Amino acid sequence: MTPLGEMLADLPVDVVIGKMLIMASVFEMVDPVLSIAAALSVQSPFTSNAHRDPDAMSERKPLESDHGDPITLLKAFGEW
């Protein structure tokens, strides 16, 4: 097993989240990645009704990122 695999095996999280956390430590980006990991580990704060509600859509628009939902979640956390 690789050193990365051994570290992942010790973490009590999904492999994708674990790798994200390890790489965050390597690149010294722990705070934002911890927020993203936590947000990805629970149900989305954006309800399915929000896509049909014009007010909700206009409120979410400034938070949306071209880099995907994890960054949108990070922006939402930052605004909160």
Coordinates of C-alpha atoms in Angstrom, one line a residue:
M1 CA 0.0 0.0 0.0
T2 CA 1.2 3.5 -0.8
P3 CA 1.9 6.0 2.0
L4 CA -1.2 8.0 0.9
G5 CA -3.3 4.8 1.0
E6 CA -2.1 4.1 4.5
M7 CA -3.0 7.6 5.6
L8 CA -6.4 7.3 4.0
A9 CA -7.0 3.9 5.7
D10 CA -6.6 5.6 9.1
L11 CA -9.2 8.3 8.4
P12 CA -12.8 7.6 9.3
V13 CA -14.2 9.4 6.2
D14 CA -15.0 8.6 2.6
V15 CA -11.8 8.1 0.5
V16 CA -12.5 11.2 -1.6
I17 CA -13.0 13.4 1.4
G18 CA -10.0 11.9 3.1
K19 CA -7.7 12.6 0.1
M20 CA -9.1 16.1 0.0
L21 CA -8.2 16.6 3.7
I22 CA -4.7 15.2 3.3
M23 CA -3.9 17.3 0.2
A24 CA -5.3 20.4 2.1
S25 CA -2.7 19.8 4.7
V26 CA 0.1 19.4 2.1
F27 CA -0.9 22.6 0.4
E28 CA -1.7 24.5 3.6
M29 CA -5.3 25.1 2.7
V30 CA -6.9 23.3 5.7
D31 CA -9.5 25.9 6.8
P32 CA -11.4 26.2 3.5
V33 CA -11.1 22.5 2.7
L34 CA -12.5 21.5 6.1
S35 CA -15.5 23.7 5.4
I36 CA -16.0 22.1 2.0
A37 CA -15.5 18.6 3.4
A38 CA -18.1 19.3 6.1
A39 CA -20.5 20.7 3.6
L40 CA -20.1 17.7 1.3
S41 CA -20.7 15.3 4.2
V42 CA -24.3 16.5 4.8
Q43 CA -27.3 17.2 2.7
S44 CA -27.0 20.3 0.5
P45 CA -28.3 23.5 2.1
F46 CA -29.8 24.4 -1.2
T47 CA -33.2 22.8 -1.3
S48 CA -34.7 21.4 -4.5
N49 CA -37.4 24.0 -4.3
A50 CA -34.8 26.7 -4.6
H51 CA -34.4 25.9 -8.3
R52 CA -38.1 26.8 -8.9
D53 CA -38.2 29.9 -6.7
P54 CA -37.1 33.0 -8.5
D55 CA -36.2 34.8 -5.2
A56 CA -34.0 31.9 -4.1
M57 CA -32.3 31.7 -7.5
S58 CA -31.5 35.4 -7.5
E59 CA -30.1 35.1 -3.9
R60 CA -27.9 32.1 -4.8
K61 CA -26.6 33.6 -8.1
P62 CA -23.7 35.6 -6.5
L63 CA -22.6 32.5 -4.6
E64 CA -22.3 30.3 -7.7
S65 CA -18.9 29.3 -8.9
D66 CA -17.7 28.1 -12.3
H67 CA -15.5 25.7 -10.4
G68 CA -18.4 23.6 -9.1
D69 CA -20.7 23.1 -6.2
P70 CA -17.9 22.7 -3.6
I71 CA -16.7 26.2 -4.2
T72 CA -20.4 27.5 -4.2
L73 CA -20.8 25.8 -0.8
L74 CA -17.6 27.4 0.5
K75 CA -18.9 30.8 -0.7
A76 CA -22.2 30.2 1.0
F77 CA -20.4 29.3 4.2
G78 CA -18.3 32.5 4.0
E79 CA -21.4 34.6 3.6
W80 CA -23.1 32.9 6.5

